[in-house]
């Protein structure tokens, strides 16, 4: 679809950077978003607005809401509402740092950069996708082609809406000591796939991640387009989980089951990783190579 921010459908880049902005001066938001719209081309910068930002303009986007607190059976799944999220995509880390400066300047003083997280592609799994830092290929069961567009994009809602997407972003922090303590077989059982060849393990326990999230097993089926990347900062690292959907429903159904809301069984990933923040955003469509903010009255 021509009006989609192209980076959503493309493979993850070799270098990424995630920017999380707050909204200290809503009174000058309108002008900041006009400047952002010209910089965010949807490919080197995928931009997405939080619900409070849309509300601050007196506008509304059907389906956009804050991420609920999905904490479950002994596991914390925090929600940390954020005004603006930008996913910078490229191949040169220095370019992404410089682009960060340009974006910060463009949206100031309405929006303020609170957090920047560097991310990268790690290796290549048997099916051609990058790997999580634990070594498991991530992205194997993503829908492709028209199915990816059907899962990730708003369609049939009219100009100004079609090509938009709803994105769930969650930063997971890995505990590598806990992961290593499991040993190779338990690690494979936690994911539900064999790290060596990516084969799915039919006899994996119910807590296995790919059993918890099997997209066809939900009613209705819960397909999303995952574009997660490993991140690292100082001595901490993990996965920036990013899922694009035509709504938040599929992500939310998966997350609820992972947190044990359906049957009291929590996803085995929680044995060695945990989400430390999370938020929902609306990715506007594109028009003539820039963000189309018509739906917000801009
Ligand atoms: C530490 C965080 C996470 C890691 C390391 C991780 C890793 C993986 C891996 C290795 C796979 C198997 C390969 C593939 O199909 O991509 C997978 C599958 C999947 N994951 Fe995750 N994941 C994480 C968090 C999440 C979260 C938070 C969700 C959604 C709430 C999620 C949803 C899915 C889905 C839908 C699949 C495909 C399931 C299927 O239909 O077979 N993942 N993940």
mmCIF file of C-alpha atoms and ligand atoms in Angstrom:
data_model
loop_
_atom_site.group_PDB
_atom_site.id
_atom_site.type_symbol
_atom_site.label_atom_id
_atom_site.label_comp_id
_atom_site.label_asym_id
_atom_site.label_seq_id
_atom_site.Cartn_x
_atom_site.Cartn_y
_atom_site.Cartn_z
ATOM 1 C CA UNK A 1 0.000 0.000 0.000
ATOM 2 C CA UNK A 2 1.436 3.348 -1.144
ATOM 3 C CA UNK A 3 0.316 5.288 1.904
ATOM 4 C CA UNK A 4 2.063 3.105 4.503
ATOM 5 C CA UNK A 5 5.204 4.262 6.288
ATOM 6 C CA UNK A 6 7.448 1.965 4.247
ATOM 7 C CA UNK A 7 9.728 0.943 7.130
ATOM 8 C CA UNK A 8 6.845 -0.973 8.709
ATOM 9 C CA UNK A 9 6.761 -3.517 5.888
ATOM 10 C CA UNK A 10 10.514 -3.687 5.192
ATOM 11 C CA UNK A 11 12.909 -6.118 6.911
ATOM 12 C CA UNK A 12 14.543 -4.731 10.060
ATOM 13 C CA UNK A 13 17.604 -2.574 9.271
ATOM 14 C CA UNK A 14 21.143 -3.308 10.467
ATOM 15 C CA UNK A 15 21.025 -0.292 12.825
ATOM 16 C CA UNK A 16 18.066 1.165 14.660
ATOM 17 C CA UNK A 17 17.351 3.772 17.309
ATOM 18 C CA UNK A 18 14.160 4.251 19.282
ATOM 19 C CA UNK A 19 13.191 7.704 20.531
ATOM 20 C CA UNK A 20 10.585 8.238 23.257
ATOM 21 C CA UNK A 21 9.240 11.779 23.692
ATOM 22 C CA UNK A 22 7.057 13.417 26.346
ATOM 23 C CA UNK A 23 4.754 16.387 25.750
ATOM 24 C CA UNK A 24 5.737 19.220 28.126
ATOM 25 C CA UNK A 25 4.184 22.026 26.027
ATOM 26 C CA UNK A 26 0.968 20.902 24.325
ATOM 27 C CA UNK A 27 0.096 24.502 23.440
ATOM 28 C CA UNK A 28 2.691 24.474 20.633
ATOM 29 C CA UNK A 29 2.133 20.877 19.546
ATOM 30 C CA UNK A 30 0.455 21.747 16.259
ATOM 31 C CA UNK A 31 3.538 23.499 14.818
ATOM 32 C CA UNK A 32 5.857 20.750 16.114
ATOM 33 C CA UNK A 33 3.881 18.056 14.296
ATOM 34 C CA UNK A 34 3.911 20.042 11.061
ATOM 35 C CA UNK A 35 7.722 20.139 11.283
ATOM 36 C CA UNK A 36 7.856 16.444 12.222
ATOM 37 C CA UNK A 37 5.644 15.521 9.256
ATOM 38 C CA UNK A 38 8.242 16.917 6.855
ATOM 39 C CA UNK A 39 11.127 14.954 8.455
ATOM 40 C CA UNK A 40 9.450 11.603 9.030
ATOM 41 C CA UNK A 41 9.591 9.896 5.633
ATOM 42 C CA UNK A 42 8.279 6.589 6.985
ATOM 43 C CA UNK A 43 11.445 4.773 5.919
ATOM 44 C CA UNK A 44 14.436 6.281 7.750
ATOM 45 C CA UNK A 45 12.003 7.512 10.420
ATOM 46 C CA UNK A 46 8.835 5.616 11.316
ATOM 47 C CA UNK A 47 6.857 7.994 13.542
ATOM 48 C CA UNK A 48 3.916 7.221 15.807
ATOM 49 C CA UNK A 49 1.772 9.292 18.191
ATOM 50 C CA UNK A 50 0.440 8.319 21.593
ATOM 51 C CA UNK A 51 -3.244 8.730 22.550
ATOM 52 C CA UNK A 52 -2.618 11.793 24.739
ATOM 53 C CA UNK A 53 -0.918 13.585 21.858
ATOM 54 C CA UNK A 54 -3.907 13.024 19.586
ATOM 55 C CA UNK A 55 -6.244 14.149 22.381
ATOM 56 C CA UNK A 56 -4.150 17.282 22.969
ATOM 57 C CA UNK A 57 -5.044 18.367 19.413
ATOM 58 C CA UNK A 58 -8.732 17.898 20.164
ATOM 59 C CA UNK A 59 -8.741 15.062 17.615
ATOM 60 C CA UNK A 60 -9.537 11.383 17.842
ATOM 61 C CA UNK A 61 -8.380 8.249 16.037
ATOM 62 C CA UNK A 62 -10.853 5.357 16.305
ATOM 63 C CA UNK A 63 -9.148 2.380 17.966
ATOM 64 C CA UNK A 64 -6.302 4.358 19.541
ATOM 65 C CA UNK A 65 -6.090 3.839 23.300
ATOM 66 C CA UNK A 66 -3.470 3.570 26.048
ATOM 67 C CA UNK A 67 -1.879 0.191 26.696
ATOM 68 C CA UNK A 68 -3.646 -1.322 29.717
ATOM 69 C CA UNK A 69 -1.634 -2.708 32.613
ATOM 70 C CA UNK A 70 -1.501 -6.363 31.573
ATOM 71 C CA UNK A 71 0.386 -7.584 34.642
ATOM 72 C CA UNK A 72 -0.699 -11.117 35.392
ATOM 73 C CA UNK A 73 0.093 -14.105 37.535
ATOM 74 C CA UNK A 74 3.231 -12.958 39.332
ATOM 75 C CA UNK A 75 4.551 -11.113 36.273
ATOM 76 C CA UNK A 76 4.705 -7.380 35.757
ATOM 77 C CA UNK A 77 3.706 -5.938 32.364
ATOM 78 C CA UNK A 78 3.940 -2.198 32.894
ATOM 79 C CA UNK A 79 2.280 0.490 30.810
ATOM 80 C CA UNK A 80 4.238 3.715 30.394
ATOM 81 C CA UNK A 81 2.263 6.106 28.156
ATOM 82 C CA UNK A 82 4.472 8.106 25.789
ATOM 83 C CA UNK A 83 3.652 11.095 23.568
ATOM 84 C CA UNK A 84 5.709 10.320 20.470
ATOM 85 C CA UNK A 85 7.745 7.310 19.347
ATOM 86 C CA UNK A 86 10.225 7.405 16.481
ATOM 87 C CA UNK A 87 11.973 4.356 15.086
ATOM 88 C CA UNK A 88 15.097 5.464 13.246
ATOM 89 C CA UNK A 89 16.276 2.949 10.644
ATOM 90 C CA UNK A 90 19.585 2.849 8.808
ATOM 91 C CA UNK A 91 22.995 1.285 8.428
ATOM 92 C CA UNK A 92 25.250 3.866 10.112
ATOM 93 C CA UNK A 93 24.910 4.492 13.826
ATOM 94 C CA UNK A 94 26.411 7.974 13.551
ATOM 95 C CA UNK A 95 23.787 8.960 10.994
ATOM 96 C CA UNK A 96 21.081 7.898 13.438
ATOM 97 C CA UNK A 97 22.617 10.012 16.221
ATOM 98 C CA UNK A 98 22.669 13.043 13.930
ATOM 99 C CA UNK A 99 19.112 12.364 12.782
ATOM 100 C CA UNK A 100 18.089 12.216 16.455
ATOM 101 C CA UNK A 101 19.371 15.803 16.874
ATOM 102 C CA UNK A 102 17.383 17.019 13.879
ATOM 103 C CA UNK A 103 14.193 15.408 15.164
ATOM 104 C CA UNK A 104 14.704 16.773 18.688
ATOM 105 C CA UNK A 105 15.110 20.267 17.305
ATOM 106 C CA UNK A 106 12.128 19.932 14.981
ATOM 107 C CA UNK A 107 9.639 18.945 17.680
ATOM 108 C CA UNK A 108 10.957 21.212 20.482
ATOM 109 C CA UNK A 109 9.705 22.802 22.639
ATOM 110 C CA UNK A 110 6.365 20.961 22.439
ATOM 111 C CA UNK A 111 7.926 17.506 22.684
ATOM 112 C CA UNK A 112 10.982 16.505 24.685
ATOM 113 C CA UNK A 113 13.233 13.499 24.101
ATOM 114 C CA UNK A 114 13.215 11.448 27.313
ATOM 115 C CA UNK A 115 14.895 8.268 26.193
ATOM 116 C CA UNK A 116 16.911 7.028 23.195
ATOM 117 C CA UNK A 117 17.686 3.322 22.859
ATOM 118 C CA UNK A 118 20.176 1.943 20.340
ATOM 119 C CA UNK A 119 19.232 -1.254 18.550
ATOM 120 C CA UNK A 120 20.724 -3.505 15.901
ATOM 121 C CA UNK A 121 20.200 -6.571 13.845
ATOM 122 C CA UNK A 122 21.978 -9.628 15.255
ATOM 123 C CA UNK A 123 23.090 -12.444 12.987
ATOM 124 C CA UNK A 124 20.886 -14.384 10.607
ATOM 125 C CA UNK A 125 18.711 -17.355 11.444
ATOM 126 C CA UNK A 126 17.920 -20.353 9.184
ATOM 127 C CA UNK A 127 14.869 -18.556 7.729
ATOM 128 C CA UNK A 128 16.744 -15.331 6.998
ATOM 129 C CA UNK A 129 15.529 -13.268 9.958
ATOM 130 C CA UNK A 130 17.753 -11.692 12.614
ATOM 131 C CA UNK A 131 18.223 -13.331 15.993
ATOM 132 C CA UNK A 132 17.349 -12.310 19.520
ATOM 133 C CA UNK A 133 20.459 -11.941 21.736
ATOM 134 C CA UNK A 134 19.655 -15.392 23.156
ATOM 135 C CA UNK A 135 20.403 -16.750 19.673
ATOM 136 C CA UNK A 136 16.841 -17.645 18.620
ATOM 137 C CA UNK A 137 15.649 -16.445 15.233
ATOM 138 C CA UNK A 138 12.919 -13.822 15.663
ATOM 139 C CA UNK A 139 10.321 -13.153 12.976
ATOM 140 C CA UNK A 140 9.916 -16.617 11.423
ATOM 141 C CA UNK A 141 6.121 -16.772 11.688
ATOM 142 C CA UNK A 142 5.478 -13.204 10.565
ATOM 143 C CA UNK A 143 2.802 -12.963 7.876
ATOM 144 C CA UNK A 144 4.167 -12.017 4.434
ATOM 145 C CA UNK A 145 3.027 -9.976 1.431
ATOM 146 C CA UNK A 146 -0.716 -9.275 1.359
ATOM 147 C CA UNK A 147 -1.147 -11.151 4.658
ATOM 148 C CA UNK A 148 1.380 -8.822 6.319
ATOM 149 C CA UNK A 149 -0.525 -5.787 5.031
ATOM 150 C CA UNK A 150 -3.843 -7.256 6.194
ATOM 151 C CA UNK A 151 -2.412 -7.881 9.676
ATOM 152 C CA UNK A 152 -0.580 -4.597 10.094
ATOM 153 C CA UNK A 153 -2.475 -1.890 8.206
ATOM 154 C CA UNK A 154 -5.775 -0.072 8.381
ATOM 155 C CA UNK A 155 -7.539 -0.659 5.050
ATOM 156 C CA UNK A 156 -10.939 0.351 3.681
ATOM 157 C CA UNK A 157 -11.346 3.234 6.142
ATOM 158 C CA UNK A 158 -10.828 6.033 3.612
ATOM 159 C CA UNK A 159 -8.155 8.584 2.721
ATOM 160 C CA UNK A 160 -6.206 9.858 5.710
ATOM 161 C CA UNK A 161 -6.707 6.530 7.523
ATOM 162 C CA UNK A 162 -5.769 3.799 5.038
ATOM 163 C CA UNK A 163 -2.151 2.735 5.432
ATOM 164 C CA UNK A 164 -2.068 3.711 9.098
ATOM 165 C CA UNK A 165 -1.029 1.170 11.724
ATOM 166 C CA UNK A 166 -1.322 0.640 15.465
ATOM 167 C CA UNK A 167 1.965 -0.276 17.119
ATOM 168 C CA UNK A 168 2.686 -1.847 20.508
ATOM 169 C CA UNK A 169 6.222 -1.175 21.786
ATOM 170 C CA UNK A 170 7.692 -2.958 24.798
ATOM 171 C CA UNK A 171 11.279 -2.920 25.988
ATOM 172 C CA UNK A 172 12.274 -6.336 27.360
ATOM 173 C CA UNK A 173 15.321 -6.582 29.618
ATOM 174 C CA UNK A 174 17.091 -9.959 29.521
ATOM 175 C CA UNK A 175 18.638 -11.657 32.556
ATOM 176 C CA UNK A 176 21.428 -13.563 30.801
ATOM 177 C CA UNK A 177 22.558 -15.322 33.998
ATOM 178 C CA UNK A 178 19.067 -16.767 34.416
ATOM 179 C CA UNK A 179 18.963 -17.730 30.739
ATOM 180 C CA UNK A 180 22.333 -19.499 30.850
ATOM 181 C CA UNK A 181 21.373 -21.311 34.079
ATOM 182 C CA UNK A 182 18.512 -23.032 32.218
ATOM 183 C CA UNK A 183 20.803 -25.070 29.957
ATOM 184 C CA UNK A 184 20.227 -25.770 26.237
ATOM 185 C CA UNK A 185 17.185 -28.101 26.448
ATOM 186 C CA UNK A 186 15.252 -25.921 28.884
ATOM 187 C CA UNK A 187 16.095 -22.898 26.753
ATOM 188 C CA UNK A 188 14.627 -24.590 23.660
ATOM 189 C CA UNK A 189 11.557 -25.591 25.691
ATOM 190 C CA UNK A 190 11.105 -22.021 26.909
ATOM 191 C CA UNK A 191 10.974 -20.715 23.349
ATOM 192 C CA UNK A 192 9.340 -23.799 21.830
ATOM 193 C CA UNK A 193 11.868 -23.945 19.004
ATOM 194 C CA UNK A 194 15.314 -25.489 18.630
ATOM 195 C CA UNK A 195 17.944 -22.764 18.522
ATOM 196 C CA UNK A 196 20.248 -24.777 16.212
ATOM 197 C CA UNK A 197 17.834 -25.234 13.280
ATOM 198 C CA UNK A 198 14.735 -23.218 14.340
ATOM 199 C CA UNK A 199 12.521 -26.347 14.232
ATOM 200 C CA UNK A 200 9.332 -26.052 16.270
ATOM 201 C CA UNK A 201 9.212 -28.546 19.185
ATOM 202 C CA UNK A 202 5.873 -30.374 19.064
ATOM 203 C CA UNK A 203 6.277 -31.663 22.626
ATOM 204 C CA UNK A 204 7.206 -28.281 24.145
ATOM 205 C CA UNK A 205 5.360 -27.429 27.390
ATOM 206 C CA UNK A 206 2.274 -25.188 27.405
ATOM 207 C CA UNK A 207 4.425 -22.357 28.777
ATOM 208 C CA UNK A 208 6.628 -22.348 25.628
ATOM 209 C CA UNK A 209 6.605 -18.901 24.040
ATOM 210 C CA UNK A 210 5.505 -20.020 20.574
ATOM 211 C CA UNK A 211 2.680 -22.094 22.068
ATOM 212 C CA UNK A 212 1.486 -19.103 24.116
ATOM 213 C CA UNK A 213 1.503 -16.832 21.080
ATOM 214 C CA UNK A 214 0.577 -19.211 18.188
ATOM 215 C CA UNK A 215 -1.342 -16.735 16.069
ATOM 216 C CA UNK A 216 -3.878 -19.192 14.561
ATOM 217 C CA UNK A 217 -4.767 -20.532 18.001
ATOM 218 C CA UNK A 218 -6.685 -17.400 19.001
ATOM 219 C CA UNK A 219 -10.363 -16.764 18.340
ATOM 220 C CA UNK A 220 -10.394 -14.646 16.230
ATOM 221 C CA UNK A 221 -6.905 -15.377 14.854
ATOM 222 C CA UNK A 222 -4.384 -12.889 16.214
ATOM 223 C CA UNK A 223 -1.860 -11.965 13.521
ATOM 224 C CA UNK A 224 0.597 -9.109 13.970
ATOM 225 C CA UNK A 225 3.678 -7.949 12.064
ATOM 226 C CA UNK A 226 6.642 -8.093 14.438
ATOM 227 C CA UNK A 227 9.624 -5.841 13.772
ATOM 228 C CA UNK A 228 11.561 -6.258 17.024
ATOM 229 C CA UNK A 229 15.291 -5.554 17.349
ATOM 230 C CA UNK A 230 17.898 -6.408 19.990
ATOM 231 C CA UNK A 231 19.016 -3.404 22.028
ATOM 232 C CA UNK A 232 22.012 -2.775 24.292
ATOM 233 C CA UNK A 233 22.948 0.096 26.595
ATOM 234 C CA UNK A 234 25.855 0.046 29.008
ATOM 235 C CA UNK A 235 25.710 -3.397 30.698
ATOM 236 C CA UNK A 236 22.021 -3.987 29.958
ATOM 237 C CA UNK A 237 20.499 -5.600 26.881
ATOM 238 C CA UNK A 238 17.363 -7.280 25.601
ATOM 239 C CA UNK A 239 14.734 -7.061 22.898
ATOM 240 C CA UNK A 240 12.704 -4.027 21.851
ATOM 241 C CA UNK A 241 9.473 -5.834 21.021
ATOM 242 C CA UNK A 242 7.550 -3.993 18.299
ATOM 243 C CA UNK A 243 4.275 -5.289 16.838
ATOM 244 C CA UNK A 244 2.276 -3.495 14.136
ATOM 245 C CA UNK A 245 -1.422 -4.284 13.833
ATOM 246 C CA UNK A 246 -4.575 -3.044 12.134
ATOM 247 C CA UNK A 247 -5.727 -2.703 15.755
ATOM 248 C CA UNK A 248 -4.237 -3.487 19.191
ATOM 249 C CA UNK A 249 -6.501 -6.509 19.665
ATOM 250 C CA UNK A 250 -4.124 -9.223 18.412
ATOM 251 C CA UNK A 251 -1.183 -7.993 20.494
ATOM 252 C CA UNK A 252 -3.383 -7.669 23.555
ATOM 253 C CA UNK A 253 -4.770 -11.202 23.193
ATOM 254 C CA UNK A 254 -1.222 -12.599 22.910
ATOM 255 C CA UNK A 255 0.092 -10.555 25.827
ATOM 256 C CA UNK A 256 -2.820 -11.559 28.043
ATOM 257 C CA UNK A 257 -2.153 -15.229 27.407
ATOM 258 C CA UNK A 258 1.604 -14.737 27.964
ATOM 259 C CA UNK A 259 0.857 -13.125 31.340
ATOM 260 C CA UNK A 260 -1.350 -16.045 32.380
ATOM 261 C CA UNK A 261 -4.723 -14.293 32.202
ATOM 262 C CA UNK A 262 -6.333 -17.162 30.243
ATOM 263 C CA UNK A 263 -5.201 -20.245 32.139
ATOM 264 C CA UNK A 264 -2.794 -19.156 34.877
ATOM 265 C CA UNK A 265 0.232 -20.354 32.871
ATOM 266 C CA UNK A 266 2.794 -17.635 32.267
ATOM 267 C CA UNK A 267 5.098 -17.554 29.254
ATOM 268 C CA UNK A 268 8.457 -19.214 29.958
ATOM 269 C CA UNK A 269 10.171 -16.102 28.549
ATOM 270 C CA UNK A 270 9.473 -14.477 31.929
ATOM 271 C CA UNK A 271 12.022 -16.879 33.426
ATOM 272 C CA UNK A 272 14.803 -14.852 31.826
ATOM 273 C CA UNK A 273 13.313 -11.600 30.557
ATOM 274 C CA UNK A 274 10.786 -8.954 31.575
ATOM 275 C CA UNK A 275 9.115 -5.923 30.001
ATOM 276 C CA UNK A 276 10.327 -2.726 31.687
ATOM 277 C CA UNK A 277 8.046 -0.331 29.812
ATOM 278 C CA UNK A 278 5.340 -0.421 27.166
ATOM 279 C CA UNK A 279 3.059 1.864 25.185
ATOM 280 C CA UNK A 280 0.602 2.018 22.287
ATOM 281 C CA UNK A 281 0.887 4.418 19.349
ATOM 282 C CA UNK A 282 -0.827 5.327 16.077
ATOM 283 C CA UNK A 283 1.408 5.406 12.984
ATOM 284 C CA UNK A 284 -0.189 7.911 10.591
ATOM 285 C CA UNK A 285 -0.244 7.094 6.879
ATOM 286 C CA UNK A 286 1.937 8.914 4.332
ATOM 287 C CA UNK A 287 0.937 11.336 1.613
ATOM 288 C CA UNK A 288 3.466 12.635 -0.942
ATOM 289 C CA UNK A 289 6.337 11.229 1.109
ATOM 290 C CA UNK A 290 5.415 12.900 4.404
ATOM 291 C CA UNK A 291 3.139 12.070 7.321
ATOM 292 C CA UNK A 292 -0.528 12.529 6.486
ATOM 293 C CA UNK A 293 -2.032 14.141 9.588
ATOM 294 C CA UNK A 294 -5.397 14.984 8.039
ATOM 295 C CA UNK A 295 -7.197 12.843 10.561
ATOM 296 C CA UNK A 296 -5.856 15.147 13.277
ATOM 297 C CA UNK A 297 -7.044 18.253 11.484
ATOM 298 C CA UNK A 298 -3.533 19.266 10.361
HETATM 299 C C1 LIG B 1 11.836 -11.099 25.346
HETATM 300 C C2 LIG B 1 10.878 -10.891 24.474
HETATM 301 C C3 LIG B 1 10.610 -11.802 23.314
HETATM 302 C C4 LIG B 1 11.458 -12.645 22.666
HETATM 303 C C5 LIG B 1 12.941 -12.889 22.928
HETATM 304 C C6 LIG B 1 10.685 -13.304 21.643
HETATM 305 C C7 LIG B 1 11.189 -14.264 20.766
HETATM 306 C C8 LIG B 1 10.435 -14.981 19.872
HETATM 307 C C9 LIG B 1 10.933 -16.071 19.079
HETATM 308 C C10 LIG B 1 12.366 -16.588 19.098
HETATM 309 C C11 LIG B 1 9.913 -16.544 18.326
HETATM 310 C C12 LIG B 1 9.924 -17.731 17.333
HETATM 311 C C13 LIG B 1 10.235 -17.328 15.917
HETATM 312 C C14 LIG B 1 9.206 -16.457 15.258
HETATM 313 O O1 LIG B 1 8.155 -16.908 14.796
HETATM 314 O O2 LIG B 1 9.455 -15.253 15.262
HETATM 315 C C15 LIG B 1 8.756 -15.745 18.640
HETATM 316 C C16 LIG B 1 7.512 -15.902 18.090
HETATM 317 C C17 LIG B 1 6.438 -15.089 18.353
HETATM 318 N N1 LIG B 1 6.373 -14.118 19.306
HETATM 319 FE FE1 LIG B 1 7.850 -13.522 20.526
HETATM 320 N N2 LIG B 1 9.390 -12.846 21.682
HETATM 321 C C18 LIG B 1 9.300 -11.936 22.687
HETATM 322 C C19 LIG B 1 8.167 -11.254 23.084
HETATM 323 C C20 LIG B 1 6.947 -11.351 22.477
HETATM 324 C C21 LIG B 1 5.761 -10.630 22.869
HETATM 325 C C22 LIG B 1 5.679 -9.613 24.001
HETATM 326 C C23 LIG B 1 4.760 -10.997 22.027
HETATM 327 C C24 LIG B 1 3.324 -10.535 21.957
HETATM 328 C C25 LIG B 1 2.630 -10.109 23.000
HETATM 329 C C26 LIG B 1 5.323 -11.959 21.099
HETATM 330 C C27 LIG B 1 4.643 -12.529 20.060
HETATM 331 C C28 LIG B 1 5.135 -13.535 19.247
HETATM 332 C C29 LIG B 1 4.368 -14.152 18.178
HETATM 333 C C30 LIG B 1 2.969 -13.787 17.725
HETATM 334 C C31 LIG B 1 5.176 -15.159 17.636
HETATM 335 C C32 LIG B 1 4.823 -16.120 16.486
HETATM 336 C C33 LIG B 1 3.967 -17.222 17.067
HETATM 337 C C34 LIG B 1 3.427 -18.151 15.964
HETATM 338 O O3 LIG B 1 2.391 -17.818 15.372
HETATM 339 O O4 LIG B 1 4.088 -19.178 15.712
HETATM 340 N N3 LIG B 1 6.643 -12.158 21.404
HETATM 341 N N4 LIG B 1 9.095 -14.819 19.585
#
